[in-house]
PDB file of C-alpha atoms in Angstrom:
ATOM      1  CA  UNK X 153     -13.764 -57.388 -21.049  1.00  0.00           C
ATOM      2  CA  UNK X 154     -12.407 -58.015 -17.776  1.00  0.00           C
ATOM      3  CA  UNK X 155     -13.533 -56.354 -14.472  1.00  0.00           C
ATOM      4  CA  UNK X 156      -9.776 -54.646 -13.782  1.00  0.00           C
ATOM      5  CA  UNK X 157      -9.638 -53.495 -17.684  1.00  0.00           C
ATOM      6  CA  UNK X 158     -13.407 -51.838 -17.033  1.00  0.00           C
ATOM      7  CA  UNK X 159     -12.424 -49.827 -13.582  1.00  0.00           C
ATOM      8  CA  UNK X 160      -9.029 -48.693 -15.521  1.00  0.00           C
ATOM      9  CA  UNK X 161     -11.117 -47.441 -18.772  1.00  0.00           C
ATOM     10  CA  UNK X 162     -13.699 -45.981 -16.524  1.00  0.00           C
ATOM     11  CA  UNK X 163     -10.730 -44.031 -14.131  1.00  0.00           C
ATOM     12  CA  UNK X 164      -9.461 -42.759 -17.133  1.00  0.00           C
ATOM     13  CA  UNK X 165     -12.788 -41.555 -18.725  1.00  0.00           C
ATOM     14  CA  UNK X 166     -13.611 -39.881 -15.651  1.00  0.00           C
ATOM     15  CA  UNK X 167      -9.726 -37.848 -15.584  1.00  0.00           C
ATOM     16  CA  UNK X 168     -10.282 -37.111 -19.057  1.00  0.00           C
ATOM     17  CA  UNK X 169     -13.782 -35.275 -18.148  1.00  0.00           C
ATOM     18  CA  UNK X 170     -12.686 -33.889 -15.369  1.00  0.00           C
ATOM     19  CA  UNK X 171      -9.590 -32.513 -17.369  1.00  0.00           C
ATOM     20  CA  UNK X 172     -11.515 -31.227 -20.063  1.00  0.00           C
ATOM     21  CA  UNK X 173     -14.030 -29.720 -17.212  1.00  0.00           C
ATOM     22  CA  UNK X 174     -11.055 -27.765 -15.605  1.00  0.00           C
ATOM     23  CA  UNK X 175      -9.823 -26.116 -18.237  1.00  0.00           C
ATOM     24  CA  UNK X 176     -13.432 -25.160 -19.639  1.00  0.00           C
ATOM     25  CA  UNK X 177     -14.104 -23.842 -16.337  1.00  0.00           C
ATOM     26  CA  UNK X 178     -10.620 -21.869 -16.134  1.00  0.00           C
ATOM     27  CA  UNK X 179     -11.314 -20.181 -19.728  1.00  0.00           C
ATOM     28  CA  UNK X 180     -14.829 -19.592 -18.849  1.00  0.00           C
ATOM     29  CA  UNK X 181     -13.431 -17.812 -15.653  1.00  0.00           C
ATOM     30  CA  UNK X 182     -10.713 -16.066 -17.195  1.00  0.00           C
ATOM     31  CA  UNK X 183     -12.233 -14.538 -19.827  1.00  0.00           C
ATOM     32  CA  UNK X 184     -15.930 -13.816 -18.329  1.00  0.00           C
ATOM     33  CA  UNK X 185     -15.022 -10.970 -16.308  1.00  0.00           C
ATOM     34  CA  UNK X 186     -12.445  -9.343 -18.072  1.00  0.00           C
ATOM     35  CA  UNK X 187     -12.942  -6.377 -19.945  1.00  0.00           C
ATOM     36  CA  UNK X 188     -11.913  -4.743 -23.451  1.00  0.00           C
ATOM     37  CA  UNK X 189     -11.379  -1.672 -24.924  1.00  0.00           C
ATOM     38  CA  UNK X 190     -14.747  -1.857 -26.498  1.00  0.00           C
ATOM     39  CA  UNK X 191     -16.447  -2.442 -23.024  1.00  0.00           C
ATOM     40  CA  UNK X 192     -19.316  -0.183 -21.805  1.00  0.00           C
ATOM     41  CA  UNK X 193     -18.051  -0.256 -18.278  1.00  0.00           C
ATOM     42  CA  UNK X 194     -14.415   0.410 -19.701  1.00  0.00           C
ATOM     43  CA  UNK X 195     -16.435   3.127 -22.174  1.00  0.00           C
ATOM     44  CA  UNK X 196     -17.480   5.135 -19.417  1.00  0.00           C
ATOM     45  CA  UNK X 197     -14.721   5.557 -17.404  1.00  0.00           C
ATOM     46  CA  UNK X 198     -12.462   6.673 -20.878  1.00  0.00           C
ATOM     47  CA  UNK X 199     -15.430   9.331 -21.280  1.00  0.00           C
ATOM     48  CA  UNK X 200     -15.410  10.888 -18.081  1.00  0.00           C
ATOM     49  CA  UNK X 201     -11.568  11.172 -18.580  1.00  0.00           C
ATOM     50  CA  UNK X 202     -12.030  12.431 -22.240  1.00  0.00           C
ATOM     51  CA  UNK X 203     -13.992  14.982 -20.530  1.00  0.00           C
ATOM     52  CA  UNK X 204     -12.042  16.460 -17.616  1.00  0.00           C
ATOM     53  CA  UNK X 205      -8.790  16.398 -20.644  1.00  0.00           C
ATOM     54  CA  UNK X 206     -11.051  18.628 -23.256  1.00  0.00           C
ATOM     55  CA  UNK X 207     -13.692  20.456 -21.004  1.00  0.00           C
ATOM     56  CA  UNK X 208     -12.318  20.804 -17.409  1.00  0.00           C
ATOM     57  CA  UNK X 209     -11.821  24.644 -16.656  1.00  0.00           C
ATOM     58  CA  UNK X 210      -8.145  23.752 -15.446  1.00  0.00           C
ATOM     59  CA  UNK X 211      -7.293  20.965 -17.242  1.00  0.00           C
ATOM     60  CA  UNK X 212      -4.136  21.998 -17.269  1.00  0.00           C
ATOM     61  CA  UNK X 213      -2.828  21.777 -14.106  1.00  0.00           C
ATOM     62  CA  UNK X 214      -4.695  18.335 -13.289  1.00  0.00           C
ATOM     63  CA  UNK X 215      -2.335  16.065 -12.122  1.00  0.00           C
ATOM     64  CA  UNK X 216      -3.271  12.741 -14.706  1.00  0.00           C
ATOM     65  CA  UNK X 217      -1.157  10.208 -12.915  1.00  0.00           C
ATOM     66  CA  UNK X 218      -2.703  11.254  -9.511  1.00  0.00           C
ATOM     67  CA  UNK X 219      -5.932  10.766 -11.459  1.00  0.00           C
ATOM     68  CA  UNK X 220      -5.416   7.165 -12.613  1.00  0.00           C
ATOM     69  CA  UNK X 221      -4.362   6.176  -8.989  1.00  0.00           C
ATOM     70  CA  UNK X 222      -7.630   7.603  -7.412  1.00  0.00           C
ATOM     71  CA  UNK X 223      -9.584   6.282  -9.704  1.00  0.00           C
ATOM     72  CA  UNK X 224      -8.177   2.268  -9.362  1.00  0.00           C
ATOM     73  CA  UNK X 225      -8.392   3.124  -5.618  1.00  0.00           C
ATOM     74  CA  UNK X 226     -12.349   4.042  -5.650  1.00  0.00           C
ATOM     75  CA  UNK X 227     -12.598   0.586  -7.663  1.00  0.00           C
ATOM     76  CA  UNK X 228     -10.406  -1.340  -5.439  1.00  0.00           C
ATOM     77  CA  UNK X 229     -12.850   0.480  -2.135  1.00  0.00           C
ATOM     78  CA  UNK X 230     -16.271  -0.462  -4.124  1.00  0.00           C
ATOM     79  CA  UNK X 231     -14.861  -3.824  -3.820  1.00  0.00           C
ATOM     80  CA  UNK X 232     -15.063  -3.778   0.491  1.00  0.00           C
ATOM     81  CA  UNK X 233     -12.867  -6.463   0.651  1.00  0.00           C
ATOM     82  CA  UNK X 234     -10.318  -5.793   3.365  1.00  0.00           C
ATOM     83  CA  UNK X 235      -7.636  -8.283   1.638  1.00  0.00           C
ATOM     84  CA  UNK X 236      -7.486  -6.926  -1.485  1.00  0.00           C
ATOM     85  CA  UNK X 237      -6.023  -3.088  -1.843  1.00  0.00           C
ATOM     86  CA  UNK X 238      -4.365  -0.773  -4.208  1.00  0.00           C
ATOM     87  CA  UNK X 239      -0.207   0.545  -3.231  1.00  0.00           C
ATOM     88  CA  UNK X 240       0.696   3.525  -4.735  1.00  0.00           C
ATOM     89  CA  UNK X 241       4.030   3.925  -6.008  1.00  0.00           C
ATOM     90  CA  UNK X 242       5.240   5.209  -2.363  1.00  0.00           C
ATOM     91  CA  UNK X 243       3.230   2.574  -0.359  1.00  0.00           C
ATOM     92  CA  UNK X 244       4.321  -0.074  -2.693  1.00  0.00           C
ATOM     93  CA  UNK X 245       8.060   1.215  -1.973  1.00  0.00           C
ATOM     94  CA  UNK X 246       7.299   0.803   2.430  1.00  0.00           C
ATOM     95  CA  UNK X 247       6.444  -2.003   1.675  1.00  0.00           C
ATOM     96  CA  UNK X 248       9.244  -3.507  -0.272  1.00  0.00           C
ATOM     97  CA  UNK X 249      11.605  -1.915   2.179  1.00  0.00           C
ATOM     98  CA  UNK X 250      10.173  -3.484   5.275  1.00  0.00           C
ATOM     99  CA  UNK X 251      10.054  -6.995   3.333  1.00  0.00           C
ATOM    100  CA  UNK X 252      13.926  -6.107   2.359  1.00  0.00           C
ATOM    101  CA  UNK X 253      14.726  -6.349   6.154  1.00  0.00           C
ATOM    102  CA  UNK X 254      16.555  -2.843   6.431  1.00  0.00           C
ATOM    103  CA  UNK X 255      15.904   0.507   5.434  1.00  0.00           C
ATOM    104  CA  UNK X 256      17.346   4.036   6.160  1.00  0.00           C
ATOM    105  CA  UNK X 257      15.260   6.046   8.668  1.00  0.00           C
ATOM    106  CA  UNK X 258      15.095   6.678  12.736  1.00  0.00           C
ATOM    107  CA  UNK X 259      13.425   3.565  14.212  1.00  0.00           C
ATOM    108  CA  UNK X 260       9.755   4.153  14.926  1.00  0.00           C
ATOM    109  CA  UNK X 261       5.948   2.613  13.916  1.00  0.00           C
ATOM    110  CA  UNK X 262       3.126   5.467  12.937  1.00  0.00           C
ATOM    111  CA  UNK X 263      -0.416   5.579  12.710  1.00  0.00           C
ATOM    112  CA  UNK X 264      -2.654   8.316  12.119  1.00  0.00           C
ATOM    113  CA  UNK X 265      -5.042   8.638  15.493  1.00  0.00           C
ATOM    114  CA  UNK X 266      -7.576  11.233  15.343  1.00  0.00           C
ATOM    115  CA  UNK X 267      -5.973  13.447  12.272  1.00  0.00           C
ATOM    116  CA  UNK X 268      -2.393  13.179  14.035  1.00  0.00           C
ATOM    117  CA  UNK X 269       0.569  11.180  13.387  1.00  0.00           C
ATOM    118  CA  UNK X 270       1.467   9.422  16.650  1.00  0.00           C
ATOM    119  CA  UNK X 271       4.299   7.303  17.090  1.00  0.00           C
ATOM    120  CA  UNK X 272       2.977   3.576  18.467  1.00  0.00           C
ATOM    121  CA  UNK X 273       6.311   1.945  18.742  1.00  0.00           C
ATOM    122  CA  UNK X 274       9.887   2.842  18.937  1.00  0.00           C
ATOM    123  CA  UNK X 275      12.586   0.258  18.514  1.00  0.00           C
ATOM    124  CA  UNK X 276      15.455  -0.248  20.784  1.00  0.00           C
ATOM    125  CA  UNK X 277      18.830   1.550  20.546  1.00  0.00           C
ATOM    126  CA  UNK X 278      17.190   3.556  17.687  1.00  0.00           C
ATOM    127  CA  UNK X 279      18.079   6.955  17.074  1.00  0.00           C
ATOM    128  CA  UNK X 280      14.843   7.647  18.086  1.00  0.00           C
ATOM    129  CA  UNK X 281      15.328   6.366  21.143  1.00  0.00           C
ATOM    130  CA  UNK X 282      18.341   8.182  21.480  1.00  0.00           C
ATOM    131  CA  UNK X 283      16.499  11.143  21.190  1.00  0.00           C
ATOM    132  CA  UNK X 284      14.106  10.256  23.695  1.00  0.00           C
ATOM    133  CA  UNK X 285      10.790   9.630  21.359  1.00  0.00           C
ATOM    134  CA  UNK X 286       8.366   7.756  23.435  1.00  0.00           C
ATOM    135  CA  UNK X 287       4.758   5.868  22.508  1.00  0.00           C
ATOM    136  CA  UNK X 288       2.326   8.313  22.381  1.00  0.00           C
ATOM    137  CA  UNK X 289       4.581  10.945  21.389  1.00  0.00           C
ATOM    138  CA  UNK X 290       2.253  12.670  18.161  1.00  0.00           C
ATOM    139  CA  UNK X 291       4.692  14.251  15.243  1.00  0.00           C
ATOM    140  CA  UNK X 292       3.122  17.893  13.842  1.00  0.00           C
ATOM    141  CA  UNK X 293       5.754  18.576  11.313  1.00  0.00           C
ATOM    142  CA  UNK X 294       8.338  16.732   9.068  1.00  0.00           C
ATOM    143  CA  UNK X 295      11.043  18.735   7.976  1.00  0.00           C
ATOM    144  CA  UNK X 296       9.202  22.031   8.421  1.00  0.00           C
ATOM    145  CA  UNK X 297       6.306  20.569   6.256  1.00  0.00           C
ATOM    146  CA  UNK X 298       2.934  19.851   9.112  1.00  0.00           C
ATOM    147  CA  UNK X 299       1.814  16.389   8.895  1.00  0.00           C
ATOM    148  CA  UNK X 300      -1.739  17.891   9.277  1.00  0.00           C
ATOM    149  CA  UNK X 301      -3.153  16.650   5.817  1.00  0.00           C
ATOM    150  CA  UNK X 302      -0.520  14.283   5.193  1.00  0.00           C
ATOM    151  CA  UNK X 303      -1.239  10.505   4.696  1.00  0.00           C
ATOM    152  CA  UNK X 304       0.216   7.866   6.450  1.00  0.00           C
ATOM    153  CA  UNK X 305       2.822   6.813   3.564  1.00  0.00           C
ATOM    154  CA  UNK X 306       3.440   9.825   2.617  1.00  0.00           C
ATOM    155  CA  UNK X 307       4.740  10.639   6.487  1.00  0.00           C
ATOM    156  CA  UNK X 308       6.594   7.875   6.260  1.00  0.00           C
ATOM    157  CA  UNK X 309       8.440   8.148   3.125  1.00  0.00           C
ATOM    158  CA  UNK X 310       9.522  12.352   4.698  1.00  0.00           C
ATOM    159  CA  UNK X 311      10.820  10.558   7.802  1.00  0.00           C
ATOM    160  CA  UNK X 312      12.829   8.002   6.142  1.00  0.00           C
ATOM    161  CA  UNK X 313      15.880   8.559   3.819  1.00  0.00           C
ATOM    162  CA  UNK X 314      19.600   7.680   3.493  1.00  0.00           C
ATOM    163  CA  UNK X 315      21.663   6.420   6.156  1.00  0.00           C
ATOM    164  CA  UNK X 316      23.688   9.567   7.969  1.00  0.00           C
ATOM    165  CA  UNK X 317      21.308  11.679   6.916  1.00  0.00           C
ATOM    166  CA  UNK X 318      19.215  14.400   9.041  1.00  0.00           C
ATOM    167  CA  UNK X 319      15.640  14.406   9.541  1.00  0.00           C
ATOM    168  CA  UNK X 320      13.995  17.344  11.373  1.00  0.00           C
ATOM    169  CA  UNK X 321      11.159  16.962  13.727  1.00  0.00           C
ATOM    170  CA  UNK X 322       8.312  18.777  15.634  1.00  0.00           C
ATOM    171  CA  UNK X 323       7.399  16.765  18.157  1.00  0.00           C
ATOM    172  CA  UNK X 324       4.629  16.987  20.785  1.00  0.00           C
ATOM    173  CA  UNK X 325       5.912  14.790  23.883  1.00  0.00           C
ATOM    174  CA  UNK X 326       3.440  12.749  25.669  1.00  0.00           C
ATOM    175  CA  UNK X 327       2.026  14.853  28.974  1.00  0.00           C
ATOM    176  CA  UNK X 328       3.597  18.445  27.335  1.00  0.00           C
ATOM    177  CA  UNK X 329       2.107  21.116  26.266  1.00  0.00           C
ATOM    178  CA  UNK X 330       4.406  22.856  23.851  1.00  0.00           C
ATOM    179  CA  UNK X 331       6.181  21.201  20.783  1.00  0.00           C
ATOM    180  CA  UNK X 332       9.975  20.872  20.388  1.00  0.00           C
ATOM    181  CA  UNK X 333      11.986  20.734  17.114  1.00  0.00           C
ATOM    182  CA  UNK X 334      14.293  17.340  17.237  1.00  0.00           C
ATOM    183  CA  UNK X 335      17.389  16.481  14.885  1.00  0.00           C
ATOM    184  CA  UNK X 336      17.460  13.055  14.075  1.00  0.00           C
ATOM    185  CA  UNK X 337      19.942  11.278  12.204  1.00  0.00           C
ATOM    186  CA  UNK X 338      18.963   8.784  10.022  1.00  0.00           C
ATOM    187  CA  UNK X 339      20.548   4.775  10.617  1.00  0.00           C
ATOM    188  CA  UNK X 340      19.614   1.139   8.809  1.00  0.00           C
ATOM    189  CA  UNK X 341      17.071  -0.045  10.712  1.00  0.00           C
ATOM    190  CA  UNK X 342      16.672  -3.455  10.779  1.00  0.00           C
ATOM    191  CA  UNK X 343      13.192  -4.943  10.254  1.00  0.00           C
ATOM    192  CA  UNK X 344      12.605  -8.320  11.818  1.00  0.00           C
ATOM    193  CA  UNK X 345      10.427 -10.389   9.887  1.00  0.00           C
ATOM    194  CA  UNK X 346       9.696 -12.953  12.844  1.00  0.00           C
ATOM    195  CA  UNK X 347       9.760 -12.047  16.673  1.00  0.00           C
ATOM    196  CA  UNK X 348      10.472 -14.902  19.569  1.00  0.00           C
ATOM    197  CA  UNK X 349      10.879 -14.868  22.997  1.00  0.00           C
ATOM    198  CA  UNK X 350      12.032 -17.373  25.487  1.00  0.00           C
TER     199      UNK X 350
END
């Protein structure tokens, strides 16, 4: 057998292990760490919610679906991995609308800072701008509802809404002492996915 027919056969030996390695590997991986119904770890979790449905004192008024999203949050937190986290159905919604590159609402960034929902950012020719929201500038109340125990997508889901629409605001200016009520109506914002300068 020649010496070019011997490194072709033995190139092709070694793709065909290394194939067959791969896809061992990616079963192996795939199925290893999944779970089934008949799991003990899955078993555990199904009796602690068998429980609060037959022998919680209130079980009546527990809301399930708020249930099922705490409860893949606390997994997704045991995990402390700062890349991988859990969207609600409302954070998941932000999100798509800020990918979408417009949404309906008055042109400002949040945060929550010390329990309060301050305004970081406001964009240009915003209506928020218009009506004179500045950085710093901390938001107690949407529509008459106090942002107090609110979370952060929550907030922001209350302050945005349809175009032409009218959001209500109690606003605590930066360097005043006493809140004022605001009227804001709501525009498309436009979200710009990439920033340049010259």
């Amino acid at each position: 057998m020649s010496r070019e027919i011997k490194i072709v056969l033995a190139s092709l030996l070694f793709g065909l292990g290394l194939g067959i390695c791969f896809q061992a590997g990616y079963w192996v991986g795939s199925t290893s760490n999944s779970i089934s119904v008949d799991d003990p770890y899955l078993a555990i979790i199904q009796e602690a919610w068998d429980i609060i449905a037959k022998d919680y004192v209130d079980r009546d008024n527990v809301d399930y679906a708020l249930l099922s999203q705490y409860a893949i949050q606390g997994m997704i937190e045991a995990l402390d991995d700062p890349y991988t986290v859990y969207m609600d159905p409302e954070t998941l919604q932000i999100d798509e609308d800020d990918t979408a590159g417009s949404y309906g609402g008055i042109g400002v960034r949040v945060a929550v800072v010390e329990g309060q929902l301050v305004v970081i950012s406001v964009f240009n020719e915003s209506p928020a701008a218009e009506a004179g929201m500045q950085i710093g500038d901390v938001i107690l109340a949407i529509d008459g509802d106090t942002t107090e125990r609110m979370t952060l997508a929550e907030a922001i889901v209350k302050v945005r809404g349809d175009k032409g629409t009218p959001v209500i605001l109690l606003i605590l200016h930066t360097g005043e002492t006493e809140p004022a009520n605001i009227t804001i109506e709501r525009a498309e914002i436009k979200v710009s996915s990439v920033k340049y300068q010259m």
